[in-house]
Coordinates of C-alpha atoms in Angstrom, one line a residue:
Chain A
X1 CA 2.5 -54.3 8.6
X2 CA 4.0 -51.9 11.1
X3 CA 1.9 -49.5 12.5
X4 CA 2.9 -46.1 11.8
X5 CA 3.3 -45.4 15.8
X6 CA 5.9 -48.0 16.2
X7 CA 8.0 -47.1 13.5
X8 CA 11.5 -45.0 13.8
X9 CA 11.5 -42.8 11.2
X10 CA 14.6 -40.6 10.0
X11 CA 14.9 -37.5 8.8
X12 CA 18.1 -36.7 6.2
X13 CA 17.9 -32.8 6.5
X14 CA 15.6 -30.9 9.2
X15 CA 15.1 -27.6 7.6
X16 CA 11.7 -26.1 6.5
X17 CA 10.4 -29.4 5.0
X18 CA 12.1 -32.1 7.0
X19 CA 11.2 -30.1 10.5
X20 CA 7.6 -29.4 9.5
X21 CA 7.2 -33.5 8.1
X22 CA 9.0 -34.3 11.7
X23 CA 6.5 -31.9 13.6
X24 CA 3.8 -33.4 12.0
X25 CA 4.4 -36.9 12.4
X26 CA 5.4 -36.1 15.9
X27 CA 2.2 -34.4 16.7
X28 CA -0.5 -36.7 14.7
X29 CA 1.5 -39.9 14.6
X30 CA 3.4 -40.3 17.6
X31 CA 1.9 -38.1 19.9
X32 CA -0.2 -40.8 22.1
X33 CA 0.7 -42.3 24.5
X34 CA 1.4 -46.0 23.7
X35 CA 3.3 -45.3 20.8
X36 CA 6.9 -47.4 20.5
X37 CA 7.8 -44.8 17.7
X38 CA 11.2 -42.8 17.5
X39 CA 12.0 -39.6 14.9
X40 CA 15.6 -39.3 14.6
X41 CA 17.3 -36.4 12.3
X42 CA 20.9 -35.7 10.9
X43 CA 21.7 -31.9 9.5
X44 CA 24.4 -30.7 8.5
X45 CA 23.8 -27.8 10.6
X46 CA 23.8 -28.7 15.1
X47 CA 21.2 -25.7 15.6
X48 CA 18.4 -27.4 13.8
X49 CA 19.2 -30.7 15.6
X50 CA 19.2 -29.2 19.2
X51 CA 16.1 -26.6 18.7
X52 CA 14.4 -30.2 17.6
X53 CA 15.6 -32.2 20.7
X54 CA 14.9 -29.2 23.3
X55 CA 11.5 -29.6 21.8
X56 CA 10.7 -33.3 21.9
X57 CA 10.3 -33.1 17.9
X58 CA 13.1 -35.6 17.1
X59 CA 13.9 -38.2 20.0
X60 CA 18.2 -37.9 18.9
X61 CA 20.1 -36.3 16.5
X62 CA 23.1 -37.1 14.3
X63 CA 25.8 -34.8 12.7
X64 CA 26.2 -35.5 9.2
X65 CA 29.2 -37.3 9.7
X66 CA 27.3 -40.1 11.9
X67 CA 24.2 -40.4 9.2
X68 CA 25.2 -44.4 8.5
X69 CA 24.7 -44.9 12.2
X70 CA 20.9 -43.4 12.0
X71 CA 20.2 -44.7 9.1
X72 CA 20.9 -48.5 10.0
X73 CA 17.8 -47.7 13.1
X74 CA 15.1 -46.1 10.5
X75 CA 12.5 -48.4 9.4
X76 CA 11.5 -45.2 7.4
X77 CA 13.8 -42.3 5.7
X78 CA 13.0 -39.4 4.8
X79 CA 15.1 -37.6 2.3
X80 CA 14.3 -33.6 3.2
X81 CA 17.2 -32.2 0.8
X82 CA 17.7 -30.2 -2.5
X83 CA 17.5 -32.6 -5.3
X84 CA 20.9 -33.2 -6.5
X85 CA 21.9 -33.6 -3.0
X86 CA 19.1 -36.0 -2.8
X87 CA 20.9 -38.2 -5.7
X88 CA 24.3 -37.9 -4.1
X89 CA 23.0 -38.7 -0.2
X90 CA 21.3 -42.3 -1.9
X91 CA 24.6 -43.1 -3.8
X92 CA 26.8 -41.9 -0.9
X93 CA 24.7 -44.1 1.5
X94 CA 23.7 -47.0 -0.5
X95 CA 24.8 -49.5 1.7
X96 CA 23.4 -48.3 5.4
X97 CA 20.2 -48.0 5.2
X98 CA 18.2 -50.7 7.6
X99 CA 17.1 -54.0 4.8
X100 CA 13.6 -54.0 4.0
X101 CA 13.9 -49.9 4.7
X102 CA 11.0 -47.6 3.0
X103 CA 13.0 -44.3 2.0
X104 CA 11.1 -41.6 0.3
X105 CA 12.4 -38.0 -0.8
X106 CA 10.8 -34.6 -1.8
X107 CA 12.4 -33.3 -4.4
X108 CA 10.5 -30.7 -7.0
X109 CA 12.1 -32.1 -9.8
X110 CA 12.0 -36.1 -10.7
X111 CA 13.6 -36.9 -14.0
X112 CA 16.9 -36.6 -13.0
X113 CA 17.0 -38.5 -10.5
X114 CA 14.7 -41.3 -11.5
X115 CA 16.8 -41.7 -14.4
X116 CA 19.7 -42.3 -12.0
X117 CA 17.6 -44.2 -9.7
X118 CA 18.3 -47.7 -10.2
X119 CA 22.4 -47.1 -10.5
X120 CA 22.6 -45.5 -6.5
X121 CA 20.0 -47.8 -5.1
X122 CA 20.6 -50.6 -3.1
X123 CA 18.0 -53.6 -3.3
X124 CA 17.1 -54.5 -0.3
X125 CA 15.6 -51.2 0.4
X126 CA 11.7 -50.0 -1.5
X127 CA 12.6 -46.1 -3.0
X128 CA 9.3 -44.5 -3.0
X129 CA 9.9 -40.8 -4.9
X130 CA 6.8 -38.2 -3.4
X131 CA 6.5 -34.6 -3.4
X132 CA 4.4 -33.1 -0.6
X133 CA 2.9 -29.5 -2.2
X134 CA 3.6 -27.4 0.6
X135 CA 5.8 -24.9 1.9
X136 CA 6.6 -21.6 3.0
X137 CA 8.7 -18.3 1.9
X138 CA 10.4 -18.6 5.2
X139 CA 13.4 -21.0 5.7
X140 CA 15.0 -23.7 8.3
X141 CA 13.9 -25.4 10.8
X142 CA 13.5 -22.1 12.9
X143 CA 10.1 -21.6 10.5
X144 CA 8.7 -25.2 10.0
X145 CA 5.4 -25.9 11.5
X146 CA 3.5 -29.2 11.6
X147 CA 0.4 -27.7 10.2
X148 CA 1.0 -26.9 6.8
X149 CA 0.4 -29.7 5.1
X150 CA -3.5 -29.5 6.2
X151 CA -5.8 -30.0 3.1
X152 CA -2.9 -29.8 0.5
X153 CA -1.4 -32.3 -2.4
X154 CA 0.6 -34.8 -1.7
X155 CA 2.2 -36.5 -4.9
X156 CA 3.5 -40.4 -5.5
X157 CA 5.3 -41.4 -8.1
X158 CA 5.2 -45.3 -7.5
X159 CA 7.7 -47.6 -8.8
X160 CA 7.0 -51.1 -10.1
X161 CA 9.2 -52.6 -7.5
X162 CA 7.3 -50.8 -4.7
X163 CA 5.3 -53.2 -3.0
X164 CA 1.6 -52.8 -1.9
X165 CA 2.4 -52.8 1.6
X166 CA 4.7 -49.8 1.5
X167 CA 3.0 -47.6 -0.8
X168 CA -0.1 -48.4 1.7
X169 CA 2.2 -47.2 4.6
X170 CA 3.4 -44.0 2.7
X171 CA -0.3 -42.8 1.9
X172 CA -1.5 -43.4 5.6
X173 CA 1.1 -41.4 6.6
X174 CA 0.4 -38.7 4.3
X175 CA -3.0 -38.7 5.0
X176 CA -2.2 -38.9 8.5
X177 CA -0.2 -35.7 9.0
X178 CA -2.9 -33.4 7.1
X179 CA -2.6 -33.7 2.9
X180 CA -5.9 -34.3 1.5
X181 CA -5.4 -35.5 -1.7
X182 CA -2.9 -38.0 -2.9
X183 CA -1.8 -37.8 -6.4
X184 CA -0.2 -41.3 -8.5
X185 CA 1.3 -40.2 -11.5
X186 CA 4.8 -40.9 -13.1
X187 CA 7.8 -38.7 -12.4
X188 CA 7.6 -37.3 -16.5
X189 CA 3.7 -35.9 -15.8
X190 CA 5.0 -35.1 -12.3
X191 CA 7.7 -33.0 -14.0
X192 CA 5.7 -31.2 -16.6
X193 CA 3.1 -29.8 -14.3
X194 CA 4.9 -29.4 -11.7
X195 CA 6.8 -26.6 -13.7
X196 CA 3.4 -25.1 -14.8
X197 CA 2.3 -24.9 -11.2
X198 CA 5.0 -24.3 -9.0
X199 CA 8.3 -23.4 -11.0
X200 CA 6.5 -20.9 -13.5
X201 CA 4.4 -19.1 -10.5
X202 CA 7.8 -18.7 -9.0
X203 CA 9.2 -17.4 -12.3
X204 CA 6.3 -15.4 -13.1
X205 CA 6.2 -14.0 -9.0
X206 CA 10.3 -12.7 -9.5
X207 CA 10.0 -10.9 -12.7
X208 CA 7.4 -9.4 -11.2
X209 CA 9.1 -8.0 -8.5
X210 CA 12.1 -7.2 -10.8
X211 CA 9.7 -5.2 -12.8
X212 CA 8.8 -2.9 -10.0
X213 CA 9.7 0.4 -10.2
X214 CA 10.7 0.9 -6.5
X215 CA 10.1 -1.0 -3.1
X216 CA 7.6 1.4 -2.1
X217 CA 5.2 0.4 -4.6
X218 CA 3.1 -2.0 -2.4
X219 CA 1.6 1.0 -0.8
X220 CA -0.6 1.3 -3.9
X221 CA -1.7 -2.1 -3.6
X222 CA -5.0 -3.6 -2.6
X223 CA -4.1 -7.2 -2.4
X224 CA -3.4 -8.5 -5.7
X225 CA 0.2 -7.8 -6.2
X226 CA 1.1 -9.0 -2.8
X227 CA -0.7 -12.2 -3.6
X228 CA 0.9 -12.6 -7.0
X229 CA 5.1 -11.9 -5.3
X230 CA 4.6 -13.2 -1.8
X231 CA 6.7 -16.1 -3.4
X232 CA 9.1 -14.0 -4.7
X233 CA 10.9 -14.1 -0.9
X234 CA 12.7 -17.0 -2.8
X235 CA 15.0 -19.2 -1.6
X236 CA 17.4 -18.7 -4.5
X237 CA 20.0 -21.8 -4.3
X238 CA 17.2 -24.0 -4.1
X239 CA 15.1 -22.6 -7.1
X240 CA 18.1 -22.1 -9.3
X241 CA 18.4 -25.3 -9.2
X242 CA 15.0 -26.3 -9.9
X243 CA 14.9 -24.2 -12.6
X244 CA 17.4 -25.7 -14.2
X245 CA 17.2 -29.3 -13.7
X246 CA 13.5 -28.7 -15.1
X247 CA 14.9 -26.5 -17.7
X248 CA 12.8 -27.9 -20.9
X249 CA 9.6 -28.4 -19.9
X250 CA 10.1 -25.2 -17.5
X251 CA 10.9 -22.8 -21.1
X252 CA 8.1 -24.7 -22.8
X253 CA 5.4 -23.4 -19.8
X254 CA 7.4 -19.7 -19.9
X255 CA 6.9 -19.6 -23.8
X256 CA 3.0 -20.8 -24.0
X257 CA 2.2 -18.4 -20.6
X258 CA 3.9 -15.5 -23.2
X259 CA 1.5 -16.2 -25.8
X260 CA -1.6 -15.8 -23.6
X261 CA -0.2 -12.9 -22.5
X262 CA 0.7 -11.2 -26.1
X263 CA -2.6 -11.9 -27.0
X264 CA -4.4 -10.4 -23.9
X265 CA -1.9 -7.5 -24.8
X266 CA -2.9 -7.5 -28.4
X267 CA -6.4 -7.3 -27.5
X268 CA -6.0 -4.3 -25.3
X269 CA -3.8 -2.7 -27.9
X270 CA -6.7 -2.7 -30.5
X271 CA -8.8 -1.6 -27.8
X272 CA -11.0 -4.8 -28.5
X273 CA -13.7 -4.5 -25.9
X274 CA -15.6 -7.3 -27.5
X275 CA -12.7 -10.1 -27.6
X276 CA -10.9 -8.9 -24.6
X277 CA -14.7 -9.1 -22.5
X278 CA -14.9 -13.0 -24.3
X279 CA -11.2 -13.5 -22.8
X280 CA -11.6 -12.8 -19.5
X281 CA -15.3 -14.3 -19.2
X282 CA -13.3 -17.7 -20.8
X283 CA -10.5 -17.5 -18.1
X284 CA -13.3 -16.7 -15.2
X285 CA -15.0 -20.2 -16.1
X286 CA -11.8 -21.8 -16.1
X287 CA -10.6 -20.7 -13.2
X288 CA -14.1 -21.2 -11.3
X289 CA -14.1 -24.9 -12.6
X290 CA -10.2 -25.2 -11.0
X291 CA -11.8 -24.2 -7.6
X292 CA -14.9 -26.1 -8.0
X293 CA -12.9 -29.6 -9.0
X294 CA -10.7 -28.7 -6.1
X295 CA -13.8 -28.2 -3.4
X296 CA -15.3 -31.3 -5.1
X297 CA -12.1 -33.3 -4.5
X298 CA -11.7 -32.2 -0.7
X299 CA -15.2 -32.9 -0.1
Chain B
X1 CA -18.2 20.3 11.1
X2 CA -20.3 17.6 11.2
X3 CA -20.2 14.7 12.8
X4 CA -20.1 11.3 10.3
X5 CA -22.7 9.3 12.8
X6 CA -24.9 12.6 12.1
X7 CA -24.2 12.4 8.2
X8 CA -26.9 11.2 5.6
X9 CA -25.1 9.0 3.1
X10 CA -26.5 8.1 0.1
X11 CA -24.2 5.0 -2.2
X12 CA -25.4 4.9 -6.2
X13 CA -24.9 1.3 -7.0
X14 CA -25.2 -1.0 -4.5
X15 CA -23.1 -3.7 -6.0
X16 CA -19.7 -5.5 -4.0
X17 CA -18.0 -2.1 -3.2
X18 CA -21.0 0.0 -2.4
X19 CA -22.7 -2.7 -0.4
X20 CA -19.1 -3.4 1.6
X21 CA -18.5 0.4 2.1
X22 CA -22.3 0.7 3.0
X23 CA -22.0 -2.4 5.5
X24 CA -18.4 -0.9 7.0
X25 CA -20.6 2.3 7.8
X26 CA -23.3 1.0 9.5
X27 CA -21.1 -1.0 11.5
X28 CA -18.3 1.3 12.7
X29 CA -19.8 4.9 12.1
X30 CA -23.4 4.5 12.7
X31 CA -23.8 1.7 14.9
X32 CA -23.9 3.6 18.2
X33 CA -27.4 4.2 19.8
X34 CA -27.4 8.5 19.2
X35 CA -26.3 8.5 15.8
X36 CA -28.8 10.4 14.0
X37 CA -27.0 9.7 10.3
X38 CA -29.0 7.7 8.1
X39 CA -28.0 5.7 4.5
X40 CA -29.8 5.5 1.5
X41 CA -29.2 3.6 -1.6
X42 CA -30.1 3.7 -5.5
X43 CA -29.5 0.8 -7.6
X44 CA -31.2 0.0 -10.8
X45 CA -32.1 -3.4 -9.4
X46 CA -34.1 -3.6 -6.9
X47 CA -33.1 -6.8 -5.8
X48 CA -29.8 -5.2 -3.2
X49 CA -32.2 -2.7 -1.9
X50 CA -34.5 -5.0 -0.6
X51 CA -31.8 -7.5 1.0
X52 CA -29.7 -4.1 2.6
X53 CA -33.4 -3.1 3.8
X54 CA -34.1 -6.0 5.3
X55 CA -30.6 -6.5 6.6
X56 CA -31.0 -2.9 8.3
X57 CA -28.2 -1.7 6.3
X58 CA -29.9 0.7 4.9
X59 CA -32.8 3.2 6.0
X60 CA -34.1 3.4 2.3
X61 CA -34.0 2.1 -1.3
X62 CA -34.7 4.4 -4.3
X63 CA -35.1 3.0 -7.7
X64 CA -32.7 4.8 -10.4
X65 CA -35.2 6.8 -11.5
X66 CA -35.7 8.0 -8.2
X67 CA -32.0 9.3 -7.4
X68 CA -32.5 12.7 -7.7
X69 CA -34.6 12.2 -4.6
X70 CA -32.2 10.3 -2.8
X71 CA -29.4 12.8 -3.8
X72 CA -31.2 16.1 -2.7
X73 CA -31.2 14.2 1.0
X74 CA -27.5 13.1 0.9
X75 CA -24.6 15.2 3.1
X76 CA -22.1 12.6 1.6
X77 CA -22.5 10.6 -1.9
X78 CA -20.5 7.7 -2.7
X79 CA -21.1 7.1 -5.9
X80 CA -20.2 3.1 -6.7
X81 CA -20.4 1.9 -10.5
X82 CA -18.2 1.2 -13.1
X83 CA -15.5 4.1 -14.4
X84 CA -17.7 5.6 -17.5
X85 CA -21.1 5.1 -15.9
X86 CA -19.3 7.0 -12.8
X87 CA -18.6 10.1 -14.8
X88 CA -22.1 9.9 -16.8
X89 CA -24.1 9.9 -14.0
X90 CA -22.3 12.8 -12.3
X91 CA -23.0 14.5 -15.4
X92 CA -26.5 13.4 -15.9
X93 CA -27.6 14.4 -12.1
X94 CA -25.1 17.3 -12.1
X95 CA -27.9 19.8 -10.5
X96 CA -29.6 17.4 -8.0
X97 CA -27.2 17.1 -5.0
X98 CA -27.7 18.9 -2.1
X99 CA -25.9 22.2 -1.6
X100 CA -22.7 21.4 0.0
X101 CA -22.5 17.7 -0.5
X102 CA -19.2 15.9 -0.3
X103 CA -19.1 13.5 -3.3
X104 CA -16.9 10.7 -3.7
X105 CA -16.4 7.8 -6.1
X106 CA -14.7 4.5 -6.3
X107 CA -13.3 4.0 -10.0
X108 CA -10.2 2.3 -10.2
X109 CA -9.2 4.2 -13.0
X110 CA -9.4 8.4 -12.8
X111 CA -7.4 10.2 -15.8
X112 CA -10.7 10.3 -18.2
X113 CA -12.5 11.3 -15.2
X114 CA -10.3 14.6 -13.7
X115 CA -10.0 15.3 -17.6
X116 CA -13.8 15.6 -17.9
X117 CA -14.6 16.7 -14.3
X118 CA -14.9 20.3 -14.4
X119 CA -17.1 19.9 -17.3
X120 CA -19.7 17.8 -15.5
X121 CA -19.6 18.9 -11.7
X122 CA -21.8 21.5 -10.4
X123 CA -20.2 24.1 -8.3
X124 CA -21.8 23.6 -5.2
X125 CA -20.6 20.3 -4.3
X126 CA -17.0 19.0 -3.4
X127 CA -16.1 15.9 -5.3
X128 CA -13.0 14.1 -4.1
X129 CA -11.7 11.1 -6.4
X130 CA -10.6 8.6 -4.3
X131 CA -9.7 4.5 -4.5
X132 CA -10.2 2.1 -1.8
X133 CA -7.7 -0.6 -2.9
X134 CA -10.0 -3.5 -1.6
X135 CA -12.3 -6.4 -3.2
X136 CA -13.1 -9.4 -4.0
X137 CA -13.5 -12.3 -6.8
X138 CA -16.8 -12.5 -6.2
X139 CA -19.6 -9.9 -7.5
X140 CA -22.4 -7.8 -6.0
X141 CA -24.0 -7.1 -2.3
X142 CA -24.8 -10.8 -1.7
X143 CA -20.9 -11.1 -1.1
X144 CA -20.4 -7.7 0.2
X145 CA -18.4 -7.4 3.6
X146 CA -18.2 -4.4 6.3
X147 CA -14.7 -5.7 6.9
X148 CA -12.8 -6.4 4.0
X149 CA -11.3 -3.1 4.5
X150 CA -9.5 -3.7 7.4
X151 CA -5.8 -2.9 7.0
X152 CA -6.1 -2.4 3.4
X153 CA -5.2 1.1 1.6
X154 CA -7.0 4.2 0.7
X155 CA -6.2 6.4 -2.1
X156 CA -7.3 9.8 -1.9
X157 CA -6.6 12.0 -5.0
X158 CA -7.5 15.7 -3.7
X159 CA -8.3 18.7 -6.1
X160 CA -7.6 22.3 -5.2
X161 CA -11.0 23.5 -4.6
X162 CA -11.5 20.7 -1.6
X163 CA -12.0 21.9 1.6
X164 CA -9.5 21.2 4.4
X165 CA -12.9 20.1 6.2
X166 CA -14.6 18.0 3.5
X167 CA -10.9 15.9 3.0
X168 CA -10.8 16.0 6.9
X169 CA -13.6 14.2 6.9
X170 CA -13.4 11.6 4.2
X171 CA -9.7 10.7 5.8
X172 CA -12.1 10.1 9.3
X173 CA -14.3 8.1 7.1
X174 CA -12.3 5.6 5.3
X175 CA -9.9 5.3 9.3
X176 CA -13.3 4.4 10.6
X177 CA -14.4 1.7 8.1
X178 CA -11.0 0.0 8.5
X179 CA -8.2 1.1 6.0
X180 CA -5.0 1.7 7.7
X181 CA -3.3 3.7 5.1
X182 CA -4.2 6.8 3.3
X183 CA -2.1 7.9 0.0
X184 CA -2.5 11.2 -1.3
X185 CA -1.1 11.5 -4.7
X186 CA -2.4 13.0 -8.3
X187 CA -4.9 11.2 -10.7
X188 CA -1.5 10.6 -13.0
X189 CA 0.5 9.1 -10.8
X190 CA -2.6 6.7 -9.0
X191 CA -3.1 5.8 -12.9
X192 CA 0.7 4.7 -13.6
X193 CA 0.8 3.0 -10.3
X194 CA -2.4 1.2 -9.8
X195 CA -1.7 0.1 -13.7
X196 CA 1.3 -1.5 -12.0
X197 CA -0.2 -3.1 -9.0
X198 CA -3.7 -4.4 -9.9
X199 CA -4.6 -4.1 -13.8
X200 CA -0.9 -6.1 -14.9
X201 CA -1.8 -8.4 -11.9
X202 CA -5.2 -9.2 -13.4
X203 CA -3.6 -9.2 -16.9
X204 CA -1.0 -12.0 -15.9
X205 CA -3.3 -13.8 -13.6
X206 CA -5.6 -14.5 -16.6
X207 CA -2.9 -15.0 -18.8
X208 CA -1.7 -17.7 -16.5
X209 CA -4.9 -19.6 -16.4
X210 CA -5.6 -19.2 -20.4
X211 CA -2.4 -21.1 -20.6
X212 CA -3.1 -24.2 -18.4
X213 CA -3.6 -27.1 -20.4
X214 CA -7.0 -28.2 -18.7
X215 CA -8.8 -26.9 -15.5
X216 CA -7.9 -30.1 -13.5
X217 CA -4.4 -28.8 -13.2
X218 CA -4.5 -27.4 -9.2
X219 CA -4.5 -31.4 -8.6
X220 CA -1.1 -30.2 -9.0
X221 CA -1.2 -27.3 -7.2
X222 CA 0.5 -26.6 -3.5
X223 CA -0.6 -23.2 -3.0
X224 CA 1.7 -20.9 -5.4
X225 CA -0.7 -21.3 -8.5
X226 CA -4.0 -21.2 -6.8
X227 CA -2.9 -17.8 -5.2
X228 CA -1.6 -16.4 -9.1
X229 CA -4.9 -17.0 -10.0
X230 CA -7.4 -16.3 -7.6
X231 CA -7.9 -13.2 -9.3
X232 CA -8.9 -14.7 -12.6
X233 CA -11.7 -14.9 -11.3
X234 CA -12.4 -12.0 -13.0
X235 CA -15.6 -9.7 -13.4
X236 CA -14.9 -9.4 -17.5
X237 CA -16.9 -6.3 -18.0
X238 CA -15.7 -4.3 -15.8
X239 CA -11.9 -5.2 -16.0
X240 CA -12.3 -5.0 -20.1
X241 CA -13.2 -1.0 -19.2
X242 CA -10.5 -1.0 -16.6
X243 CA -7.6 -2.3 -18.8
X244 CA -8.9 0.2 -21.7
X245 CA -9.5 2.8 -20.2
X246 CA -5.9 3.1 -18.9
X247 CA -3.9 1.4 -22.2
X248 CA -1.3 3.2 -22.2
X249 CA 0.1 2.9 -18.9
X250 CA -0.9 -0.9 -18.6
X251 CA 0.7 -1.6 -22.0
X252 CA 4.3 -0.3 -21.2
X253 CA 3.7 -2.0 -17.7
X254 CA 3.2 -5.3 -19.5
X255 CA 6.3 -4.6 -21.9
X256 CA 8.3 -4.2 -18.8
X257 CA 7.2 -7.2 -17.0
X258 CA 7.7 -9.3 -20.3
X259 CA 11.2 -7.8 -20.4
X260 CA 12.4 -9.2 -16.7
X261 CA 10.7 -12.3 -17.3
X262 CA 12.8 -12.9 -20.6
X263 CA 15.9 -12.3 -18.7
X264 CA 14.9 -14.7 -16.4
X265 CA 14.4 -17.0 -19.2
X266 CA 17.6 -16.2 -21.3
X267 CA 19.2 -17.1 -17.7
X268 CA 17.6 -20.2 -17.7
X269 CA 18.0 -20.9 -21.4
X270 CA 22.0 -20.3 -21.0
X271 CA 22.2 -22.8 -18.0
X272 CA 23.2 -19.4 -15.7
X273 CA 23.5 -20.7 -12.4
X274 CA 24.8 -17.7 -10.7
X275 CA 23.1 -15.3 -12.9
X276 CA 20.0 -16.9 -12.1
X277 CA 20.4 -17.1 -8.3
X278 CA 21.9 -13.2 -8.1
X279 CA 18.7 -12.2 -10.3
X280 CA 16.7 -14.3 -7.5
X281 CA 18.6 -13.0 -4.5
X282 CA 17.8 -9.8 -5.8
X283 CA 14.4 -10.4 -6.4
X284 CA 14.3 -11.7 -2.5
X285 CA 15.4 -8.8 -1.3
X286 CA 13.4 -5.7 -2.8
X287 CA 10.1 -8.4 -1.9
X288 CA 10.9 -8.2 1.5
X289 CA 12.0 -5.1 1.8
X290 CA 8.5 -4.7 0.0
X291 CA 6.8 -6.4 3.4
X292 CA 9.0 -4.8 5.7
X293 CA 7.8 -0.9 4.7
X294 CA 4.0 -2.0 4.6
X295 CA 4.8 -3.1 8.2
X296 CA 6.6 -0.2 9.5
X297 CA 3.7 1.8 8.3
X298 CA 0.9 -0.3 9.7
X299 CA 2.5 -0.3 12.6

């Protein structure tokens, strides 16, 4: 196998994601000295591109229009754009990437494209779909920092023609740039909580803010509700679009979070001391058993 | 006037809030060598006075049945317990403070309070309601903090028979310990707005973790959902009073809420693309226009 120094790995998009994956490899990966590696990027966008160079993140980078030629040098790919873009990149491209190629992608949203998977694919490249849990409410490359990805999830979604090799390659590279816990599941599981934990926080976060009476609001707050909206400084494009390509299992989440909700609202209505003190002693436990399976985990 | 490293402070209940405001005290009011203040706690367990004693935090510990001593000492009281226990023991110890004593409380909720006030105060102390928006998931002095103040905000809900001195010097107080911001409003409006910003919060953060399938779903989790919920972590008894004892307000808050986040749905539901990303855009901007005042003020 390859080591991971002495690979070239590419990067299709170097915004948030694909510059903070790019500073992280470059920093934890590549950053000794006898290290044959190369990170290469194309954008769509120069800026990104020559920010990256000017800082030794990316050793060249390609215009959109000159992918194929970067593409034919990576013995790695990553796929850093919004997920139909994703599909439509792998079909455009099909035939460049370098044979025997690992590509992987981080797209919030799987079904769609897994069920188109195997129609834009070429075969002599091993697709290996992951979603690193990380990111910021700032955008572009401008904002990416290697760092983020220190003790967070990183999720797999194997296929059966992956072979062991690559898959073993992907997860020392994850592990190597910071996650802490790698997740194997299929893309359907991936999908459903994946809108319970990211997509419905988000929703949750903007109505929120919607329901705010003004903008000045914050200086009666103590924490909490800047906690609960901070991811309300949406990137609205991209979540539209992940709303929406999730759409079911997204409404199913919304609807079940309602119930909870009605009922803690029943309770208070009634002024039920007794069942709304047995709610929230219910949801404490819960929610101390999340963190404790979480420190568990990490340890 | 005199000065606050000259007062005699006295907290009842030495729980989380008192034991932080205690610790914030010693540490940035009387930590200087010719301070000739002094603090003094009540608690009906015994078990805080002994650790802040140890941990020189405080000069002296009086059992609850020994308040009325602590109280005739005290230049400034801070009384920290729960919202009905606050207004019982003002009424219950009505004739014990000192003459002149500057009384203060912590209760996160006030209208039952200021509606009852002028039926349990004596006359010859100066009670000002205030709120220092601050806290933490975690209960009691064993996790109190002198600094979990810092930068946070103070609400200060002044009656018409405080003196311009007495507020003068509760506004030097809380600026001392930390907070950066001080609000002065009436006990109405702090009830409609802190229904807003930290009793829906705590409503919706519970509701989000009642509605998670199992507790092992932050294996999911890249950051969004774990800071929803951190809150959950909820101390039920005291939160049950909160929500209750300020229903009205919190209900229409959470009718509100419900309403934006079925908008967001219906957008959802209908496929709205553009709909969906103007709501979000939206959304965006009054959130960051949110951060952009709190810094301006900070600053």
């Amino acid at each position: 196998m390859n080591e991971l120094k002495n690979l070239t790995y590419g990067f299709v998009g170097l915004g948030l994601m694909g510059g903070s994956l790019a500073k992280a490899i470059r920093e934890y990966v590549l950053a000794v000295t006898d290290t044959h590696g190369k990170i290469y990027a194309c954008d769509a966008d120069m800026a990104p591109l020559e920010l990256a160079l000017k800082e030794k993140i990316i050793d060249k980078g390609f215009e959109r229009g000159d992918a194929d030629d970067m593409l034919l040098q990576c013995d790695f790919v990553y796929i850093c754009l919004y997920p139909h873009a994703t599909l439509k990149f792998l079909q455009e491209h099909r035939n460049s990437f370098k044979r025997g190629a690992v590509v992987t992608d981080i797209s919030g949203v799987k079904t769609f494209i897994m069920e188109n998977i195997d129609t834009v694919l070429a075969d002599n490249i091993d697709f290996i779909p992951g979603h690193p849990m990380a990111g910021s409410e700032r955008e572009g490359y401008i904002h990416s920092s290697g760092t983020i990805f220190n003790g967070r999830n990183y999720i797999l979604m194997p296929r059966e023609s992956n072979t062991s090799e690559h898959l073993e390659m992907m997860k020392n590279l994850v592990t190597a740039i910071g996650f802490s816990r790698i997740i194997e599941t299929d893309y359907k599981t991936h999908d459903h909580k994946i809108a319970f934990t990211s997509q419905l926080c988000h929703v949750i976060a903007s109505a929120l803010v919607d329901s705010a009476e003004d903008d000045r609001i914050t200086a009666f707050g103590g924490g909490s509700y800047e906690d609960l909206t901070r991811i309300a400084m949406i990137n609205a494009p991209l979540w539209a679009e992940l709303f929406l390509a999730n759409k079911k299992e997204l409404l199913e989440h919304i609807c079940a979070f309602e119930e909870k909700l009605d009922r803690i609202k029943s309770e208070i209505s009634a002024d039920d001391n007794v069942g709304l003190r047995e709610t929230l002693e219910r949801v404490r436990t819960k929610r101390i058993n999340m963190a404790c399976i979480d420190t568990v985990i990490k340890d």
